[in-house]
């Protein structure tokens, strides 16, 4: 039971503005037509958002930011608020990426405040969670996912609110090409996430669950074939236009 197929290109800090513009032009030129029920989102770093917005105005591509601050305005040097992103016409925002959790910037409590701030500003949050290699080896995957999902969604009980969030499982051990991904393991987390969400809302509802971590042209088709996985967050492969287009195509063919 899901809303829409969503493929997100997370450009991290890979590109300068001119490089991001060039990539976008290649993507616009080569992107196949995709149906209404599918979203393709580009998430450049903050400084390139305005330029990339210009490049995609007449296309079905959507724009996302890689982070936001939890307050809407005030004395918060260096931060970018959800309010400012919404004013810029941004529709999506990543929240809780492992590269932000990893260096101690983000706890489950901070992720929760950022999810609330995104929803308050009518942005669609892409809520990322996932276990590390050590946690996986210690058999703690379910425990970690349960804690991250519960912590991130603290105080959110209604299906109306919960269905606005995109749930992105990104096992830290698979991010950045560290390992081949494992569709069966992702499907187990998809089932766990469904249980946690329906338990919280006390009813079933439609939502989107996607996978991230080393998605590339060699594995996109097998991920796309799973009825439990509704899209992908793509890092490194998303800055290679041919690779990203072929990943979108893989999801398109299995839709
Ligand atoms: P990757 O990154 O595709 O390079 O593994 C995914 C992500 O971190 O969002």
CSV table of C-alpha atoms and ligand atoms in Angstrom, one decimal:
chain,number,residue,atom,x,y,z
A,1,UNK,CA,0.0,0.0,0.0
A,2,UNK,CA,1.9,3.1,-1.1
A,3,UNK,CA,1.4,6.5,-2.6
A,4,UNK,CA,3.9,7.2,-5.3
A,5,UNK,CA,7.2,5.9,-6.7
A,6,UNK,CA,9.9,8.4,-5.7
A,7,UNK,CA,13.5,8.5,-6.9
A,8,UNK,CA,15.7,11.0,-5.3
A,9,UNK,CA,19.2,12.1,-6.5
A,10,UNK,CA,21.2,13.1,-3.4
A,11,UNK,CA,24.0,15.2,-4.8
A,12,UNK,CA,25.6,15.6,-1.4
A,13,UNK,CA,28.6,18.0,-1.7
A,14,UNK,CA,29.8,16.5,-5.0
A,15,UNK,CA,29.3,19.5,-7.3
A,16,UNK,CA,30.0,23.2,-7.8
A,17,UNK,CA,27.1,25.4,-9.1
A,18,UNK,CA,28.2,25.2,-12.8
A,19,UNK,CA,28.7,21.4,-12.5
A,20,UNK,CA,25.2,21.1,-11.0
A,21,UNK,CA,23.7,23.2,-13.8
A,22,UNK,CA,25.5,21.1,-16.4
A,23,UNK,CA,24.2,17.9,-14.8
A,24,UNK,CA,20.7,19.2,-14.7
A,25,UNK,CA,20.8,20.1,-18.4
A,26,UNK,CA,21.9,16.5,-19.2
A,27,UNK,CA,19.1,15.1,-17.1
A,28,UNK,CA,16.4,17.3,-18.6
A,29,UNK,CA,17.5,16.4,-22.1
A,30,UNK,CA,17.7,12.6,-21.5
A,31,UNK,CA,14.9,12.0,-18.9
A,32,UNK,CA,12.2,9.7,-20.2
A,33,UNK,CA,8.6,10.8,-19.8
A,34,UNK,CA,7.2,9.4,-16.5
A,35,UNK,CA,3.6,9.1,-15.3
A,36,UNK,CA,1.9,11.3,-12.7
A,37,UNK,CA,2.3,8.7,-10.0
A,38,UNK,CA,6.1,8.9,-10.1
A,39,UNK,CA,8.3,11.6,-8.7
A,40,UNK,CA,11.9,12.3,-9.6
A,41,UNK,CA,13.5,14.7,-7.2
A,42,UNK,CA,16.9,16.4,-7.5
A,43,UNK,CA,18.6,17.3,-4.2
A,44,UNK,CA,21.5,19.6,-4.8
A,45,UNK,CA,23.4,21.4,-2.0
A,46,UNK,CA,21.9,24.6,-0.7
A,47,UNK,CA,23.9,27.0,-2.7
A,48,UNK,CA,22.7,25.5,-6.1
A,49,UNK,CA,19.0,25.3,-5.3
A,50,UNK,CA,18.0,28.6,-7.0
A,51,UNK,CA,20.0,27.8,-10.2
A,52,UNK,CA,18.6,24.2,-10.4
A,53,UNK,CA,15.1,25.5,-9.8
A,54,UNK,CA,15.5,27.7,-12.9
A,55,UNK,CA,16.8,24.7,-15.0
A,56,UNK,CA,13.8,22.5,-14.1
A,57,UNK,CA,10.8,25.0,-14.1
A,58,UNK,CA,9.3,23.6,-17.3
A,59,UNK,CA,9.9,20.0,-16.5
A,60,UNK,CA,8.2,17.4,-14.2
A,61,UNK,CA,11.4,17.2,-12.1
A,62,UNK,CA,11.1,18.2,-8.5
A,63,UNK,CA,13.5,19.9,-6.1
A,64,UNK,CA,14.7,18.9,-2.7
A,65,UNK,CA,17.1,20.2,-0.1
A,66,UNK,CA,19.5,18.0,1.8
A,67,UNK,CA,18.7,19.4,5.3
A,68,UNK,CA,16.8,22.1,7.2
A,69,UNK,CA,16.9,23.7,10.6
A,70,UNK,CA,14.1,23.1,13.0
A,71,UNK,CA,13.2,26.7,13.8
A,72,UNK,CA,11.6,28.9,11.2
A,73,UNK,CA,13.6,32.1,11.7
A,74,UNK,CA,15.9,33.8,14.2
A,75,UNK,CA,19.4,34.0,15.4
A,76,UNK,CA,20.7,30.7,14.1
A,77,UNK,CA,23.9,31.5,12.2
A,78,UNK,CA,24.7,29.2,9.3
A,79,UNK,CA,21.3,27.4,9.4
A,80,UNK,CA,18.7,27.2,6.6
A,81,UNK,CA,15.1,27.1,7.7
A,82,UNK,CA,12.2,25.2,6.3
A,83,UNK,CA,10.4,28.5,6.0
A,84,UNK,CA,13.1,29.8,3.7
A,85,UNK,CA,13.2,26.6,1.7
A,86,UNK,CA,9.4,26.7,1.2
A,87,UNK,CA,9.6,30.3,0.1
A,88,UNK,CA,12.1,29.2,-2.5
A,89,UNK,CA,9.6,26.7,-3.9
A,90,UNK,CA,11.4,23.6,-2.6
A,91,UNK,CA,9.0,20.7,-2.2
A,92,UNK,CA,11.2,18.0,-0.6
A,93,UNK,CA,13.8,17.9,2.2
A,94,UNK,CA,16.0,15.1,3.4
A,95,UNK,CA,16.0,14.6,7.2
A,96,UNK,CA,18.3,12.4,9.3
A,97,UNK,CA,20.7,11.3,6.6
A,98,UNK,CA,23.4,8.9,8.2
A,99,UNK,CA,26.1,11.3,7.1
A,100,UNK,CA,24.5,13.9,9.4
A,101,UNK,CA,23.8,11.5,12.2
A,102,UNK,CA,27.3,10.0,12.0
A,103,UNK,CA,29.3,13.0,13.1
A,104,UNK,CA,27.0,13.7,16.0
A,105,UNK,CA,25.1,16.5,14.4
A,106,UNK,CA,21.8,14.8,14.6
A,107,UNK,CA,20.1,12.7,17.3
A,108,UNK,CA,16.7,11.1,17.0
A,109,UNK,CA,15.4,14.1,18.9
A,110,UNK,CA,16.8,16.6,16.4
A,111,UNK,CA,15.5,14.5,13.5
A,112,UNK,CA,12.1,14.7,15.2
A,113,UNK,CA,12.2,18.5,15.4
A,114,UNK,CA,13.3,18.7,11.8
A,115,UNK,CA,10.5,16.4,10.6
A,116,UNK,CA,8.0,18.6,12.5
A,117,UNK,CA,9.5,21.8,11.0
A,118,UNK,CA,9.4,20.3,7.5
A,119,UNK,CA,5.7,19.4,7.8
A,120,UNK,CA,4.8,22.7,9.4
A,121,UNK,CA,6.3,24.4,6.3
A,122,UNK,CA,4.4,22.1,3.9
A,123,UNK,CA,7.6,20.4,2.7
A,124,UNK,CA,7.6,16.6,2.1
A,125,UNK,CA,10.2,15.2,4.4
A,126,UNK,CA,12.3,12.2,3.3
A,127,UNK,CA,13.0,10.6,6.7
A,128,UNK,CA,16.2,8.5,6.5
A,129,UNK,CA,17.1,5.8,9.0
A,130,UNK,CA,19.3,2.8,9.0
A,131,UNK,CA,21.7,0.7,11.1
A,132,UNK,CA,25.5,0.7,11.0
A,133,UNK,CA,27.7,-2.3,10.1
A,134,UNK,CA,28.5,-3.0,13.7
A,135,UNK,CA,24.8,-2.8,14.8
A,136,UNK,CA,23.9,-5.2,12.0
A,137,UNK,CA,26.7,-7.6,12.9
A,138,UNK,CA,25.5,-7.5,16.5
A,139,UNK,CA,22.0,-8.5,15.4
A,140,UNK,CA,20.6,-5.1,16.5
A,141,UNK,CA,19.1,-4.0,13.2
A,142,UNK,CA,15.4,-4.2,14.2
A,143,UNK,CA,16.1,-2.6,17.5
A,144,UNK,CA,18.0,0.3,15.9
A,145,UNK,CA,15.3,0.8,13.2
A,146,UNK,CA,12.5,0.7,15.8
A,147,UNK,CA,14.3,3.3,18.0
A,148,UNK,CA,15.1,5.6,15.1
A,149,UNK,CA,11.6,5.4,13.6
A,150,UNK,CA,9.9,5.9,17.1
A,151,UNK,CA,12.3,8.7,18.0
A,152,UNK,CA,12.0,10.5,14.7
A,153,UNK,CA,8.2,10.3,14.7
A,154,UNK,CA,7.7,11.1,18.4
A,155,UNK,CA,4.4,12.9,18.9
A,156,UNK,CA,3.1,12.1,15.5
A,157,UNK,CA,0.2,9.7,15.7
A,158,UNK,CA,-2.3,10.6,12.9
A,159,UNK,CA,-2.2,8.7,9.6
A,160,UNK,CA,-2.8,12.1,7.9
A,161,UNK,CA,0.5,13.4,9.2
A,162,UNK,CA,2.5,10.1,8.9
A,163,UNK,CA,1.4,9.6,5.3
A,164,UNK,CA,3.0,12.9,4.3
A,165,UNK,CA,6.5,11.6,5.1
A,166,UNK,CA,8.6,9.5,2.8
A,167,UNK,CA,10.3,6.7,4.7
A,168,UNK,CA,13.8,6.0,3.4
A,169,UNK,CA,15.8,3.0,4.7
A,170,UNK,CA,19.5,3.6,4.2
A,171,UNK,CA,21.7,1.0,5.9
A,172,UNK,CA,24.9,2.9,6.7
A,173,UNK,CA,27.0,-0.1,5.7
A,174,UNK,CA,25.6,0.1,2.1
A,175,UNK,CA,25.9,3.9,1.7
A,176,UNK,CA,28.8,5.2,-0.6
A,177,UNK,CA,29.4,1.9,-2.4
A,178,UNK,CA,30.6,0.1,0.7
A,179,UNK,CA,28.6,-3.0,0.0
A,180,UNK,CA,26.2,-4.6,-2.4
A,181,UNK,CA,22.6,-3.9,-1.3
A,182,UNK,CA,20.4,-6.7,-0.1
A,183,UNK,CA,16.8,-6.6,-1.4
A,184,UNK,CA,15.6,-9.3,1.0
A,185,UNK,CA,17.0,-7.4,4.0
A,186,UNK,CA,15.3,-4.2,2.8
A,187,UNK,CA,12.0,-6.0,2.4
A,188,UNK,CA,12.3,-7.1,6.0
A,189,UNK,CA,12.7,-3.5,7.1
A,190,UNK,CA,9.8,-2.4,4.8
A,191,UNK,CA,7.6,-4.9,6.8
A,192,UNK,CA,8.9,-3.7,10.1
A,193,UNK,CA,8.4,0.0,9.1
A,194,UNK,CA,4.8,-0.9,8.0
A,195,UNK,CA,4.1,-2.5,11.4
A,196,UNK,CA,5.6,0.5,13.3
A,197,UNK,CA,3.6,3.0,11.3
A,198,UNK,CA,0.2,1.2,11.5
A,199,UNK,CA,0.7,0.5,15.2
A,200,UNK,CA,1.3,4.2,15.7
A,201,UNK,CA,-1.7,5.4,13.7
A,202,UNK,CA,-3.8,2.5,14.9
A,203,UNK,CA,-4.9,2.0,11.3
A,204,UNK,CA,-3.6,1.2,7.8
A,205,UNK,CA,-2.8,4.0,5.4
A,206,UNK,CA,-0.9,4.6,2.2
A,207,UNK,CA,2.7,5.8,2.4
A,208,UNK,CA,5.9,5.6,0.5
A,209,UNK,CA,8.9,3.4,1.5
A,210,UNK,CA,12.1,3.8,-0.4
A,211,UNK,CA,15.7,2.4,-0.2
A,212,UNK,CA,19.1,4.1,-0.3
A,213,UNK,CA,22.6,2.8,-0.3
A,214,UNK,CA,24.7,2.0,-3.4
A,215,UNK,CA,21.8,2.1,-5.8
A,216,UNK,CA,23.3,2.0,-9.3
A,217,UNK,CA,22.6,0.7,-12.8
A,218,UNK,CA,23.5,-2.9,-11.8
A,219,UNK,CA,21.0,-3.3,-9.0
A,220,UNK,CA,18.2,-0.7,-9.7
A,221,UNK,CA,16.0,-3.2,-11.6
A,222,UNK,CA,16.0,-5.8,-8.8
A,223,UNK,CA,15.1,-3.1,-6.2
A,224,UNK,CA,12.4,-1.7,-8.5
A,225,UNK,CA,10.9,-5.2,-8.9
A,226,UNK,CA,10.0,-5.5,-5.2
A,227,UNK,CA,6.4,-4.5,-4.5
A,228,UNK,CA,7.5,-3.4,-1.0
A,229,UNK,CA,10.1,-0.8,-2.2
A,230,UNK,CA,8.6,2.3,-3.8
A,231,UNK,CA,11.7,4.1,-5.0
A,232,UNK,CA,15.3,5.0,-4.2
A,233,UNK,CA,17.6,7.6,-2.8
A,234,UNK,CA,20.6,7.6,-5.1
A,235,UNK,CA,23.9,9.2,-4.1
A,236,UNK,CA,27.0,8.7,-6.2
A,237,UNK,CA,25.2,7.4,-9.3
A,238,UNK,CA,22.9,10.4,-9.3
A,239,UNK,CA,25.6,12.7,-10.5
A,240,UNK,CA,26.2,10.6,-13.5
A,241,UNK,CA,23.4,11.6,-15.8
A,242,UNK,CA,23.3,8.4,-17.9
A,243,UNK,CA,23.3,6.3,-14.7
A,244,UNK,CA,20.6,8.3,-13.0
A,245,UNK,CA,18.4,8.2,-16.1
A,246,UNK,CA,18.8,4.4,-16.4
A,247,UNK,CA,17.9,4.0,-12.7
A,248,UNK,CA,14.7,6.1,-13.3
A,249,UNK,CA,14.0,3.9,-16.3
A,250,UNK,CA,14.3,0.7,-14.2
A,251,UNK,CA,11.6,2.0,-11.8
A,252,UNK,CA,9.5,3.1,-14.8
A,253,UNK,CA,9.6,-0.3,-16.4
A,254,UNK,CA,8.6,-2.0,-13.2
A,255,UNK,CA,5.8,0.5,-12.4
B,1,LIG,P1,25.1,6.2,-2.4
B,1,LIG,O1,24.4,7.3,-1.4
B,1,LIG,O2,24.1,5.9,-3.4
B,1,LIG,O3,26.3,6.9,-2.9
B,1,LIG,O4,25.4,5.0,-1.5
B,1,LIG,C1,23.1,7.2,-1.0
B,1,LIG,C2,22.8,8.2,0.0
B,1,LIG,O5,23.7,8.4,0.9
B,1,LIG,O6,21.8,8.9,0.0
